[in-house]
Coordinates of C-alpha atoms in Angstrom, one line a residue:
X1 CA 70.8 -33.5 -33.1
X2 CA 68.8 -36.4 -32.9
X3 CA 66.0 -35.0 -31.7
X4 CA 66.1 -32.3 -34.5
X5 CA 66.1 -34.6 -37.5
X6 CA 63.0 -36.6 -35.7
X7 CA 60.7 -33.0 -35.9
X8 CA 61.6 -32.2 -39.4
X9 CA 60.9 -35.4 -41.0
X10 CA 57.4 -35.1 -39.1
X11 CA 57.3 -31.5 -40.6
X12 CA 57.6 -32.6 -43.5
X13 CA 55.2 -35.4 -43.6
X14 CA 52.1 -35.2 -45.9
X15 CA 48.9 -34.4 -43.7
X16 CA 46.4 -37.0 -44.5
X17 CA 42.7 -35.2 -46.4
X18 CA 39.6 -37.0 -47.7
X19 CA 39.1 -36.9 -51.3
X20 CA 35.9 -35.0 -51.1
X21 CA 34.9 -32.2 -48.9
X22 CA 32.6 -33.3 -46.1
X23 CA 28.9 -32.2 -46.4
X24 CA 27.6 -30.3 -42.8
X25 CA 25.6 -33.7 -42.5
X26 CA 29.1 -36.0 -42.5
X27 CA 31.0 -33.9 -39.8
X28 CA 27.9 -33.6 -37.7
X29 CA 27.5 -37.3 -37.9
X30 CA 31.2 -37.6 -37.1
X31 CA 31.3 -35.4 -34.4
X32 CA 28.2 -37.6 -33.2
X33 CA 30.5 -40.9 -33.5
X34 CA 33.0 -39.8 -30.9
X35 CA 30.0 -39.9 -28.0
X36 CA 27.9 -42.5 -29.6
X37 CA 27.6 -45.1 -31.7
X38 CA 25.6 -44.7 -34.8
X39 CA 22.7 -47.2 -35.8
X40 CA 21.2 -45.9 -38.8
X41 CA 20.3 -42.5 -40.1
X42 CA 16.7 -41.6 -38.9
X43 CA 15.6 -39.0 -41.3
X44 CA 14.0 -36.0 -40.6
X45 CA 14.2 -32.3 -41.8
X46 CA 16.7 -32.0 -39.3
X47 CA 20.0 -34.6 -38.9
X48 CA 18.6 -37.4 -37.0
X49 CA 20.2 -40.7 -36.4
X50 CA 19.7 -43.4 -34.1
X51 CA 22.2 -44.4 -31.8
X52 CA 23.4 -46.5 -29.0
X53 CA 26.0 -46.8 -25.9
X54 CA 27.9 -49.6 -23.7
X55 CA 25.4 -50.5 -20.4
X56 CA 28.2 -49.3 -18.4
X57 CA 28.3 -46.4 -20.4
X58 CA 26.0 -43.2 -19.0
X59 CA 24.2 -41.1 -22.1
X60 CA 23.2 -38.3 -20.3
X61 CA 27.0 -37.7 -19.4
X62 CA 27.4 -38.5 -23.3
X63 CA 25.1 -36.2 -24.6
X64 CA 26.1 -33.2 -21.8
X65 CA 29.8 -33.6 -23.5
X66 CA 28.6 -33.5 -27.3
X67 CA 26.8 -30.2 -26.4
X68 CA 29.5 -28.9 -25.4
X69 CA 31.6 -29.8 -28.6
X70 CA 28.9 -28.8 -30.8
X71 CA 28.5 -25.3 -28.5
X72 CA 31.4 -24.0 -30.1
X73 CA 29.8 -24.6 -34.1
X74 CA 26.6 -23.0 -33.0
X75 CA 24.5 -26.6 -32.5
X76 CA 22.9 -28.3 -29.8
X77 CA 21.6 -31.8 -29.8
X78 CA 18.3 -33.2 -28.3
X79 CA 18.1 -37.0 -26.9
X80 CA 14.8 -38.2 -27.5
X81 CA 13.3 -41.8 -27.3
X82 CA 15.1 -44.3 -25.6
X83 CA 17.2 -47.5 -26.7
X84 CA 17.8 -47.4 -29.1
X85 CA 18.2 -43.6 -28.7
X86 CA 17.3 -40.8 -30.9
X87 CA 19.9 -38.1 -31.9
X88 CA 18.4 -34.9 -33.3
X89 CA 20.5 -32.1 -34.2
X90 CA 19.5 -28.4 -34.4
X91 CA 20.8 -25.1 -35.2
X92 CA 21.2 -22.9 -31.8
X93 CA 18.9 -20.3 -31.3
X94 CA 20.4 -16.7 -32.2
X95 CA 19.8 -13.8 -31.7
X96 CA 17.3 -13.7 -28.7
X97 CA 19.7 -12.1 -26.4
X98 CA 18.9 -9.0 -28.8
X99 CA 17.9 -6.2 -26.5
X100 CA 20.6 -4.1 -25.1
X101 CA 21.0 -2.8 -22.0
X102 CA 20.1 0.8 -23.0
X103 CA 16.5 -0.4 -24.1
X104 CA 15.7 -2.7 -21.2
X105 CA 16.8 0.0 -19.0
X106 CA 14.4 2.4 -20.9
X107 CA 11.6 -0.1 -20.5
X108 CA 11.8 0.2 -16.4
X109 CA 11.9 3.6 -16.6
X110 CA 9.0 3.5 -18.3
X111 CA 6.9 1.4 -16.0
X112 CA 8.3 3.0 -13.2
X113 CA 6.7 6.6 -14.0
X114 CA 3.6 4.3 -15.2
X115 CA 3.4 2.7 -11.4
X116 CA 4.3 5.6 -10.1
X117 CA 1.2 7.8 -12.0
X118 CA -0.9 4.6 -10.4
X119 CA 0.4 5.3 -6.9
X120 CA -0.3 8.6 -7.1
X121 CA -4.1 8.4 -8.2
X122 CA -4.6 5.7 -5.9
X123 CA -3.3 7.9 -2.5
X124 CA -5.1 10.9 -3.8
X125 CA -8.2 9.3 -3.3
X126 CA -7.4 8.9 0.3
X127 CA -7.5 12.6 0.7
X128 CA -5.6 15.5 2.0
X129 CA -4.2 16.6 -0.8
X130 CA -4.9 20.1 -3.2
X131 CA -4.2 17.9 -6.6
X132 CA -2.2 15.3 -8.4
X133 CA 1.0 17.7 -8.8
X134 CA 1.1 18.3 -5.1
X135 CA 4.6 17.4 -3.9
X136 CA 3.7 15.8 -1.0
X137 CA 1.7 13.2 -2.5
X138 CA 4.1 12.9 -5.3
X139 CA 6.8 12.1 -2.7
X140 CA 4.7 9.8 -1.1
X141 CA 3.6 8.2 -4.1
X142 CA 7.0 7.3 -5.0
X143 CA 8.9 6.3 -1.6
X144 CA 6.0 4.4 0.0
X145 CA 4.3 2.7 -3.7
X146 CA 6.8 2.5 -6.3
X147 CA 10.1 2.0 -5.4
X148 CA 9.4 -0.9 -3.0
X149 CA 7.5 -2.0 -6.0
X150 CA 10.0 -1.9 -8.4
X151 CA 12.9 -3.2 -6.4
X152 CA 10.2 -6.3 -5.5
X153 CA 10.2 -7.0 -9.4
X154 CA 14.2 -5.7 -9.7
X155 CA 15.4 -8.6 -6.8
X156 CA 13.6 -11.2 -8.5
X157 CA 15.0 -11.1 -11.5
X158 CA 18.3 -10.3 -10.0
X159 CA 18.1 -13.6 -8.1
X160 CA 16.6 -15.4 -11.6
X161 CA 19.7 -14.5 -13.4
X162 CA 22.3 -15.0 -10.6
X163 CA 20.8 -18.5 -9.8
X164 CA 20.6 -19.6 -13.2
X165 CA 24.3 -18.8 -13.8
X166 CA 24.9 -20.9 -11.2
X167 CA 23.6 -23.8 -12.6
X168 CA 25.1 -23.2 -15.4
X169 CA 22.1 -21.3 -17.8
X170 CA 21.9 -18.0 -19.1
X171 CA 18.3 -16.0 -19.1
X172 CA 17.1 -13.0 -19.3
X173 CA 15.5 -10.8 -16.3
X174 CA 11.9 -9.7 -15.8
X175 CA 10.9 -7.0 -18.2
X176 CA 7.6 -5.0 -17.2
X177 CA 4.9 -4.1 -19.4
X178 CA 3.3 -1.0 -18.3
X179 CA -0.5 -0.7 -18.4
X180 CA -1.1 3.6 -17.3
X181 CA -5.0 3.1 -16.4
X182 CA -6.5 3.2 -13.3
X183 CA -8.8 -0.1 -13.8
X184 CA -10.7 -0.9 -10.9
X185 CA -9.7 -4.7 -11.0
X186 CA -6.2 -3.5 -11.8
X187 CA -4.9 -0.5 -10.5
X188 CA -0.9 -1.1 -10.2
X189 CA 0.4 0.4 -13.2
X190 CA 2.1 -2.9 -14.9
X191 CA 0.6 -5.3 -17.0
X192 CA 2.6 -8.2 -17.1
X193 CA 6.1 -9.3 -16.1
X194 CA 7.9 -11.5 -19.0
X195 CA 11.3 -12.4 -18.8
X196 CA 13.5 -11.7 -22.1
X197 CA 14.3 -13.4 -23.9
X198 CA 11.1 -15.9 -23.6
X199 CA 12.4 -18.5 -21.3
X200 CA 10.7 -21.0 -24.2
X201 CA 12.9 -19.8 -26.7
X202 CA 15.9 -21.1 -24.6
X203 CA 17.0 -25.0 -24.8
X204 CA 17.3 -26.4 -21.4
X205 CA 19.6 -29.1 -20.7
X206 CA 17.5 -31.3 -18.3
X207 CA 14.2 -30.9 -16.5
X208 CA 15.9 -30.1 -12.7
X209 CA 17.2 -27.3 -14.4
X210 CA 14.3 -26.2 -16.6
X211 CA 12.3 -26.7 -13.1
X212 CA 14.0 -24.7 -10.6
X213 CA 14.9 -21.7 -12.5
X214 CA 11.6 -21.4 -13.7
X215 CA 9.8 -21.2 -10.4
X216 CA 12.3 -18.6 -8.9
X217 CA 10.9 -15.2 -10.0
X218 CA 7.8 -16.2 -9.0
X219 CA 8.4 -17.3 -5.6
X220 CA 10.6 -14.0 -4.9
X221 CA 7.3 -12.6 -6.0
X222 CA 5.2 -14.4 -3.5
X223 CA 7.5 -13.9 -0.5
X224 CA 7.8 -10.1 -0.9
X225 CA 4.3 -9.4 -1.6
X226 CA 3.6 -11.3 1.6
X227 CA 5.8 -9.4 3.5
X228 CA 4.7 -5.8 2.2
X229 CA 1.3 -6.6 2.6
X230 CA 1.6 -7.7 6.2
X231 CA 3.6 -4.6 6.8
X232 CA 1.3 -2.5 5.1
X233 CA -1.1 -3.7 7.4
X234 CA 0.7 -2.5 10.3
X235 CA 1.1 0.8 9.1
X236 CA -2.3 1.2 8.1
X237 CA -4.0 4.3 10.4
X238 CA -7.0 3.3 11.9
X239 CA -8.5 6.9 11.1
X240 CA -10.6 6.6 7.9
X241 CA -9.1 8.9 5.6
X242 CA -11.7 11.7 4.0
X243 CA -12.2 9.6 0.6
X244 CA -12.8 11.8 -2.5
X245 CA -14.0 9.0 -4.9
X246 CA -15.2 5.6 -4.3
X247 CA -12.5 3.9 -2.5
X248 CA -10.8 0.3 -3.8
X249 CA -10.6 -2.6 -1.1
X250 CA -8.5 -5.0 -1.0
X251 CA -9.7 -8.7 -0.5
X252 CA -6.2 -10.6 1.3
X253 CA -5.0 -13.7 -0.7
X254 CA -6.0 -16.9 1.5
X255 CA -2.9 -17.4 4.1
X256 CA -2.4 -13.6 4.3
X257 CA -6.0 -13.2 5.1
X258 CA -6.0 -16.0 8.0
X259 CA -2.5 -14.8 9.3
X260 CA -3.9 -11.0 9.6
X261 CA -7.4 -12.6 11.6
X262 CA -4.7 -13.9 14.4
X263 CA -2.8 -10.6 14.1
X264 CA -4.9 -8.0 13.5
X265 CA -8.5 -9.5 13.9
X266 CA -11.2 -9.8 11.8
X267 CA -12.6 -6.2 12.6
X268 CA -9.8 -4.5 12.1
X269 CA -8.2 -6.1 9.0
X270 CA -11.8 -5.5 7.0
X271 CA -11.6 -2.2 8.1
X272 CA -8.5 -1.5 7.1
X273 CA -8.4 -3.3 3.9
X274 CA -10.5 -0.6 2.5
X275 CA -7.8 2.3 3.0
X276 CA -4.6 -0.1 2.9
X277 CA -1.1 1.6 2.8
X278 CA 0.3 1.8 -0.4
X279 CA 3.0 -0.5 0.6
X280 CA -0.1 -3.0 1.0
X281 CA -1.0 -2.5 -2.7
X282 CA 2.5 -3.0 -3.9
X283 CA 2.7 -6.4 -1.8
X284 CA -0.8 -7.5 -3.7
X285 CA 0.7 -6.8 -6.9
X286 CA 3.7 -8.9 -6.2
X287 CA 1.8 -11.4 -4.5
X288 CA -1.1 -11.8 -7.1
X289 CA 1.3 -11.5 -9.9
X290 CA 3.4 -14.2 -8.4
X291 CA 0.7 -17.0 -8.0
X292 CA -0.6 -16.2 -11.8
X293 CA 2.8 -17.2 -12.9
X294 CA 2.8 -20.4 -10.8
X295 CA -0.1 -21.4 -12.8
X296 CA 0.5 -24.6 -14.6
X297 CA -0.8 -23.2 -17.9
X298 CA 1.9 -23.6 -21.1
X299 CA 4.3 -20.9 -21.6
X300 CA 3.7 -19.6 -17.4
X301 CA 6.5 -20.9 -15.2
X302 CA 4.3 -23.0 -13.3
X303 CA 3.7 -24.8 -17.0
X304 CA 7.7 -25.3 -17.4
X305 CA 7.4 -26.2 -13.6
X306 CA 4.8 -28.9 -14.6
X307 CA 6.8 -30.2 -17.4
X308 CA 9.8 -30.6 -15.6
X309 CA 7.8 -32.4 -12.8
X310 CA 6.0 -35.0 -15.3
X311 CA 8.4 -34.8 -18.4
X312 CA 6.8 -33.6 -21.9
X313 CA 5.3 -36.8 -22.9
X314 CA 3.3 -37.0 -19.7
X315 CA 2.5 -32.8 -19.9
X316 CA 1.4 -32.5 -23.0
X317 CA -0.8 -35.7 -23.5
X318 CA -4.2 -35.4 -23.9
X319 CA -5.7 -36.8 -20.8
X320 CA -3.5 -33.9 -18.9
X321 CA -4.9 -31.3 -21.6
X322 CA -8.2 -32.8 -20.1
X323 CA -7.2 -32.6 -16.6
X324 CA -6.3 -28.9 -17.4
X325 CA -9.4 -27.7 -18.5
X326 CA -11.6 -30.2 -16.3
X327 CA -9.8 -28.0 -13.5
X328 CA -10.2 -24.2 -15.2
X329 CA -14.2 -25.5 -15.7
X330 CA -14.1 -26.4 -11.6
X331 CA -12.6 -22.4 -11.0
X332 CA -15.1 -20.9 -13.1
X333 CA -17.6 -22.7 -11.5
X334 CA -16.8 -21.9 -8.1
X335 CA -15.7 -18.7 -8.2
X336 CA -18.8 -17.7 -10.7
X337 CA -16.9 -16.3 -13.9
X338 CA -20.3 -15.4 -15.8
X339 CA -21.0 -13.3 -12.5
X340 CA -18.8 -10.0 -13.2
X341 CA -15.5 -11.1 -11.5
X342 CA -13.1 -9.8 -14.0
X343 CA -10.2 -11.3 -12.3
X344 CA -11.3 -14.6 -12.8
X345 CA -12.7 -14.4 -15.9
X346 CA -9.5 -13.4 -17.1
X347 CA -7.8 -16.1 -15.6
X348 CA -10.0 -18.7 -16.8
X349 CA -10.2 -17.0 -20.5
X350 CA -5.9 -17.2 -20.5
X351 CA -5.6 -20.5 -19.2
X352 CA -8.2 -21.7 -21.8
X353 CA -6.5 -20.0 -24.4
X354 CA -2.9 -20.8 -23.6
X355 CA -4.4 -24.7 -23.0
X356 CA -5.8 -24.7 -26.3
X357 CA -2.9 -23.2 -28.6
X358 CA -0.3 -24.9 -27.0
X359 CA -1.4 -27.6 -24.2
X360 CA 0.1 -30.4 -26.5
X361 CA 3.1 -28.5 -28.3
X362 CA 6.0 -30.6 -27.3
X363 CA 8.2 -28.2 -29.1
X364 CA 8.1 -25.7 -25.6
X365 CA 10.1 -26.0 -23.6
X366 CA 12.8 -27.5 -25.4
X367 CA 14.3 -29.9 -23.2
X368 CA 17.5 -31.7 -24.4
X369 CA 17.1 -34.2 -22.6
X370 CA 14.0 -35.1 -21.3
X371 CA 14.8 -38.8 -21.0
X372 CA 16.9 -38.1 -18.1
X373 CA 14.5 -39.1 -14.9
X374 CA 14.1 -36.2 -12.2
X375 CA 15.3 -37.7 -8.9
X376 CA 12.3 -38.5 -6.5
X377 CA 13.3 -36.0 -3.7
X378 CA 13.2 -33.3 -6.7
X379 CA 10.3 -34.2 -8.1
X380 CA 9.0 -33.9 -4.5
X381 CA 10.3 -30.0 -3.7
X382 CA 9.2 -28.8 -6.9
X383 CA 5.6 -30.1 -6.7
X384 CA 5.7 -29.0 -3.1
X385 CA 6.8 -25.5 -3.9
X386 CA 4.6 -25.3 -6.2
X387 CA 1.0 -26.9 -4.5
X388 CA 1.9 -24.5 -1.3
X389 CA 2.1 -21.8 -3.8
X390 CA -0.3 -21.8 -5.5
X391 CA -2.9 -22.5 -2.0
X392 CA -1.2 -20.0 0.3
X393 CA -1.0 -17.1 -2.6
X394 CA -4.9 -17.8 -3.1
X395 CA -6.5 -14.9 -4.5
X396 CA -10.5 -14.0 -3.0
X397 CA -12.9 -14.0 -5.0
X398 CA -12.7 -10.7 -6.0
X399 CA -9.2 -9.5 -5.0
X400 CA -10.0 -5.7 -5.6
X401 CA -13.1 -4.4 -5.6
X402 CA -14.9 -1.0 -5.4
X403 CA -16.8 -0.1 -2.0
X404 CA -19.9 1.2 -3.3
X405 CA -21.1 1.5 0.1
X406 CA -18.4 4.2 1.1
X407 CA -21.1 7.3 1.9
X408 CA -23.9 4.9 2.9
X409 CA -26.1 6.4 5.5
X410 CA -26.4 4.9 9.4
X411 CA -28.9 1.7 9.7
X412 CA -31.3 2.0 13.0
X413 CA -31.3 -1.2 14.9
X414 CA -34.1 -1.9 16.9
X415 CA -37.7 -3.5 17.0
X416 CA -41.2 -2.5 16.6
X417 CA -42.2 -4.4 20.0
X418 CA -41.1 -5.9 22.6
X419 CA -42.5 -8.4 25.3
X420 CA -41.3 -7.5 28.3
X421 CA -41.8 -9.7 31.9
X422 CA -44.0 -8.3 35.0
X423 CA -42.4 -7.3 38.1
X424 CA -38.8 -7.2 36.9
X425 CA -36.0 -4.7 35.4
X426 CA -35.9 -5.0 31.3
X427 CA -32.8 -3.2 29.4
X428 CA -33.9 -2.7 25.4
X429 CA -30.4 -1.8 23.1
X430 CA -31.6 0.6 20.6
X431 CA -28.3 0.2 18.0
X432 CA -27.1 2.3 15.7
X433 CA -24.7 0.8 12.7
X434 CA -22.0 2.6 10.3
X435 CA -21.8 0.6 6.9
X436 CA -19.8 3.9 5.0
X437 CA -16.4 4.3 5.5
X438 CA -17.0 7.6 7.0
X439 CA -16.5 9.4 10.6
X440 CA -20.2 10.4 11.2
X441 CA -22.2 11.8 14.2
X442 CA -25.8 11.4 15.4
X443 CA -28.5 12.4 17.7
X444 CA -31.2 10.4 19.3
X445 CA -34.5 12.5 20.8
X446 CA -36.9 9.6 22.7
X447 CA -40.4 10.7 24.5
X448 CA -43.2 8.5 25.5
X449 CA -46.6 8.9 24.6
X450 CA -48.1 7.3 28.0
X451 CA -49.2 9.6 30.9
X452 CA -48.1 6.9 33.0
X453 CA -44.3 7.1 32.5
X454 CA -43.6 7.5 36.4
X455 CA -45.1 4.1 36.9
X456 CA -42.2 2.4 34.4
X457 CA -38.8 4.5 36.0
X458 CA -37.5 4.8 32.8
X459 CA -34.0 5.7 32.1
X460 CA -31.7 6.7 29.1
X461 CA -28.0 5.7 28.9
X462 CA -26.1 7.1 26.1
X463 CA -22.6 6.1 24.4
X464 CA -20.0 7.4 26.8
X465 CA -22.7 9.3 28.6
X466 CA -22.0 12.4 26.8
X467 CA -25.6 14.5 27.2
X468 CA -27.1 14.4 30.7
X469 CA -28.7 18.1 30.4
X470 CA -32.1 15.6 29.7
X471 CA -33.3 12.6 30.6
X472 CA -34.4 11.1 26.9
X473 CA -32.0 12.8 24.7
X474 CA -28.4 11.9 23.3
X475 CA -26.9 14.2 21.4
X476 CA -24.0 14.7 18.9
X477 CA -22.9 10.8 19.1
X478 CA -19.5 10.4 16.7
X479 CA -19.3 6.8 15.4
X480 CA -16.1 5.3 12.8
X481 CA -16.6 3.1 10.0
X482 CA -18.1 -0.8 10.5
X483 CA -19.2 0.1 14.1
X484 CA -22.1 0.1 16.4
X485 CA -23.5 2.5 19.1
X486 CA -26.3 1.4 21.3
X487 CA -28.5 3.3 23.1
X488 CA -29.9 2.0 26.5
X489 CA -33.1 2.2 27.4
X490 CA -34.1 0.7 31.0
X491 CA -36.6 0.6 33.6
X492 CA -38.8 -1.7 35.7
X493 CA -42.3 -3.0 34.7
X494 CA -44.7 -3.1 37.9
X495 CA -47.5 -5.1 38.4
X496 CA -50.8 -5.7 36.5
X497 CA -52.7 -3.6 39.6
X498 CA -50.1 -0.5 39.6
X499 CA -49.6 -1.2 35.7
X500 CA -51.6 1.4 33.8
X501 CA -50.9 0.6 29.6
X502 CA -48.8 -0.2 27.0
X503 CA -46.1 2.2 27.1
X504 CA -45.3 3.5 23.1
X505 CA -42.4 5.5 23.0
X506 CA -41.5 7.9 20.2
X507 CA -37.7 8.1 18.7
X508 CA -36.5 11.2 16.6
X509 CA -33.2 10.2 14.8
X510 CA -31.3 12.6 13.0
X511 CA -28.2 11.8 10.7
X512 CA -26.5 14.0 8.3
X513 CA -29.0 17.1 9.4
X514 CA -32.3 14.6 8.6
X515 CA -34.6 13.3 11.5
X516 CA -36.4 10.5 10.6
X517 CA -39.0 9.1 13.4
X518 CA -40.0 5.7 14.3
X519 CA -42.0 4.4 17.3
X520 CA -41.6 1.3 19.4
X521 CA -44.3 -0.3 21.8
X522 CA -43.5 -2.1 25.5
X523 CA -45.9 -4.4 26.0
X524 CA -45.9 -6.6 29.4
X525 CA -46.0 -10.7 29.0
X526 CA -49.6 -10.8 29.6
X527 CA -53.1 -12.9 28.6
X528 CA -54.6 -9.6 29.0
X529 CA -53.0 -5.9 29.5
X530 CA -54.3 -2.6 29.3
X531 CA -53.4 -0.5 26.0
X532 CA -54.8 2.7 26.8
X533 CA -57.3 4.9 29.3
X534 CA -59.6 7.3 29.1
X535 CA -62.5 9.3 31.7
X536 CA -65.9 9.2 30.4
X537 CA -69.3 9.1 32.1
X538 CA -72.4 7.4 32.3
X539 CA -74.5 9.6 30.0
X540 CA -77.2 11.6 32.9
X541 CA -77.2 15.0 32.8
X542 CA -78.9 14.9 36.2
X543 CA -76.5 12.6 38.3
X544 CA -73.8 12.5 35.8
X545 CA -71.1 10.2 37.0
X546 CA -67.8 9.7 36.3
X547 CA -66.0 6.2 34.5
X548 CA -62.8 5.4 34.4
X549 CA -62.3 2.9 31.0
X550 CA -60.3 1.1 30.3
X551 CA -59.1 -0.7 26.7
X552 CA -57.6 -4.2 27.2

């Protein structure tokens, strides 16, 4: 009974109000006061004050807890400078988790029939197919181009968004833009990759946070683009396919290139480079794509990356501004921007650009608190993940680039002369070299000029020793793209008493249904040799007599 008369008389006490109504100002300040205590007011457009805590006391732990009270009103507060410290209030973003799922769903459909239209221009070029709408190579097109594609971009952003929830943050996934032209320096069929919402529209709580999740997407990137190129590799056919425009080769970024010369070799990976399987083309994509966004340009991950790594003060100051574009001037240099590479002039052009409008904005990214120091270890994994990066993912000079060379005719190798030593056996390669990415065949027709051939033994050896119906002739020679074929000619040079002249030597070769003839001379190592004979006779029509002469 007690107990009962105890309640109602607190029931029934008054509830203590202030006078007047507290302005948003006053109960964000006293919301403030319960994590810190309050100095002065320190102006601003937006509620500032300046505040302090107990030594013991820990105001990262402080300021974690008061975003979490003012969460729930739609507010977020920013530590700035440090003791005494700087409060600074703002509204929470709104509204930038504004695109449903129905229109982000829309917008991968989208560049999935736009990388798909890519794949299937680029594999008709390698031939073999009656036209764009054949189902074969629309099959192909899709299973072998686009879809690993697509899931490539799909896991990372899956893995961006999962990660993040982990530590606590919510962002958006990787949108594609598409881009439906077949550009020679970009022939993939997506444009960019941004997440949404902009992951500078979202306040981040410290820098390990802002620095990890930013660099994730773009790693996934880099690793499976690695992996499909080096697989595509592997599946590559040797065979050069019957091109029916000007083919697109592929330059390997600069630890996919050196990993392929140990594999492969250098022979074969330049060969095949110029007909790569399309799983190949989707791994440059992802792989190229990647390292652009490890770039430490503002607003690119590997910007946020460098912020989180240095803090914004030390980012956005002017001697790092400097740095910045001392280093874009050193890439234009080097790999010659004013030249024609399109690729790099575009990077340089962006970086410039980005540099320019917002190298010093301190406003992106928002860090909450960028006073809290990155741990040492940190600092170190981020800046390695992001050096190794940014070296290993290394694009060439030109990393696509059109083979004009594809239908170039065959290049004769050999000499005008040659020297050759007395009394001994001489072997002269004549070489024959395929610089088109073409399957070609030749013919080779030899035949001395000299009456004196006998005295020489010489011999023809063909490739493969395919014609032996005559001695001097080597017919219907196939040779594959980048190769050589040599043609053997041999013999034995006798002495100056058994040796009757310089031995010239007509060649016929014929490619592509045209003979085109050249003539090399085999001259003896000699301070004087005989270059040709003839009978004449000592002018008396009464004793006539015959000469032998002789031109030296």
């Amino acid at each position: 009974m007690n107990s009962e008369k105890d309640v109602s008389k607190v029931v029934e006490e008054p509830l203590l109000i202030h006078k007047n109504r507290w302005t948003q100002r006053e109960l964000l300040k006293n919301i403030l006061a319960r994590y810190f205590d309050i100095i002065d007011d320190a102006g601003g457009i937006w509620p500032s004050w300046l505040v302090k805590l107990e030594d013991s006391e820990d105001p990262h732990l402080a300021l974690e807890n008061l975003n979490k009270h003012l969460d729930k009103l739609d507010w977020m507060a920013q530590l700035t400078i440090d003791k005494p410290f700087c409060i600074r209030i703002y509204p929470k973003p709104s509204g930038i988790f504004n695109l449903s799922n129905k229109h982000r769903r829309m917008m991968w459909i989208i560049s999935t029939l736009s990388v798909w239209a890519m794949g299937t221009y680029w594999i008709y070029n390698l031939g073999g197919y009656e036209d764009y709408l054949d189902s074969n190579l629309l099959f192909h097109s899709l299973t072998l181009y686009t879809l690993p594609l697509i899931a490539g971009l799909w896991l990372a952003s899956k893995i961006q968004t999962i990660l993040s929830k982990e530590m606590g943050m919510r962002v958006g996934g990787i949108l594609p833009i598409l881009i439906p032209l077949p550009l020679p320096s970009w022939p993939f069929g997506i444009a960019a990759i941004p997440s949404h919402p902009r992951m500078e529209a979202i306040p981040w709580p410290d820098r390990k946070k802002l620095g990890f999740i930013s660099i994730i997407a773009p790693l996934i990137l880099i690793l499976i683009g690695f992996l499909y190129l080096i697989i595509g590799l592997f599946l590559t056919q040797i065979e050069a396919p019957e091109f029916t425009s000007t083919p697109t080769k592929i330059n390997l970024p600069f630890f996919t290139e050196i990993l392929s010369l140990f594999i492969i070799g250098e022979s074969k990976t330049n060969l095949l480079t110029n007909w790569i399987h399309p799983l190949g083309l989707a791994g440059m994509f992802l792989l190229t794509t990647g390292w652009i966004c490890m770039l430490p340009f503002p607003t690119l991950p590997g910007g946020r990356a460098l912020v989180a790594i240095m803090g914004t003060k030390s980012a956005k100051s002017s001697s790092t501004q400097i740095w910045l574009f001392f280093v874009l001037f050193l890439v234009g240099m080097f790999y010659s921007i004013f030249e024609g590479s399109s690729f790099w002039t575009f990077v340089v052009i962006a970086g410039i650009m980005l540099v320019f409008f917002h190298g010093s904005d301190e406003r992106i990214p928002m860090l909450l608190d960028d006073i809290k120091p990155l741990k040492e270890d940190t600092k170190s994994k981020l800046s390695i993940v992001l050096i190794l990066s940014l070296l290993m993912a290394l694009p060439a000079e030109y990393p696509l680039e059109q083979v004009e060379s594809w239908d170039s005719k065959l290049v004769s190798e050999w000499d005008e002369n040659y020297d050759l030593n007395l009394e001994s056996e001489f072997e002269i390669g004549l070489s024959v070299y395929n610089p088109s990415l073409r399957n070609l065949e030749w013919s080779m027709d030899l035949w001395p000029e000299s009456k004196h051939i006998a005295d020489w033994n010489l011999t023809l050896k063909c490739p493969f020793e395919i014609n032996k119906d005559t001695e001097f002739k080597c017919d219907s020679i196939p040779i594959s793209p980048y190769s050589r074929k040599t043609v053997y000619l041999s013999g034995f040079l006798p002495d100056l008493e058994n040796l009757s002249s310089t031995v010239e030597i007509n060649i016929g070769f014929e490619q592509m249904g045209v003979i085109e003839f050249s003539k090399i001379n085999l001259k003896p190592k000699a301070s004087i040799i005989p270059t040709n004979s003839h009978w004449s006779w000592n002018g008396e029509y009464s004793s006539p007599v015959p000469q032998l002469c002789v031109n030296l």
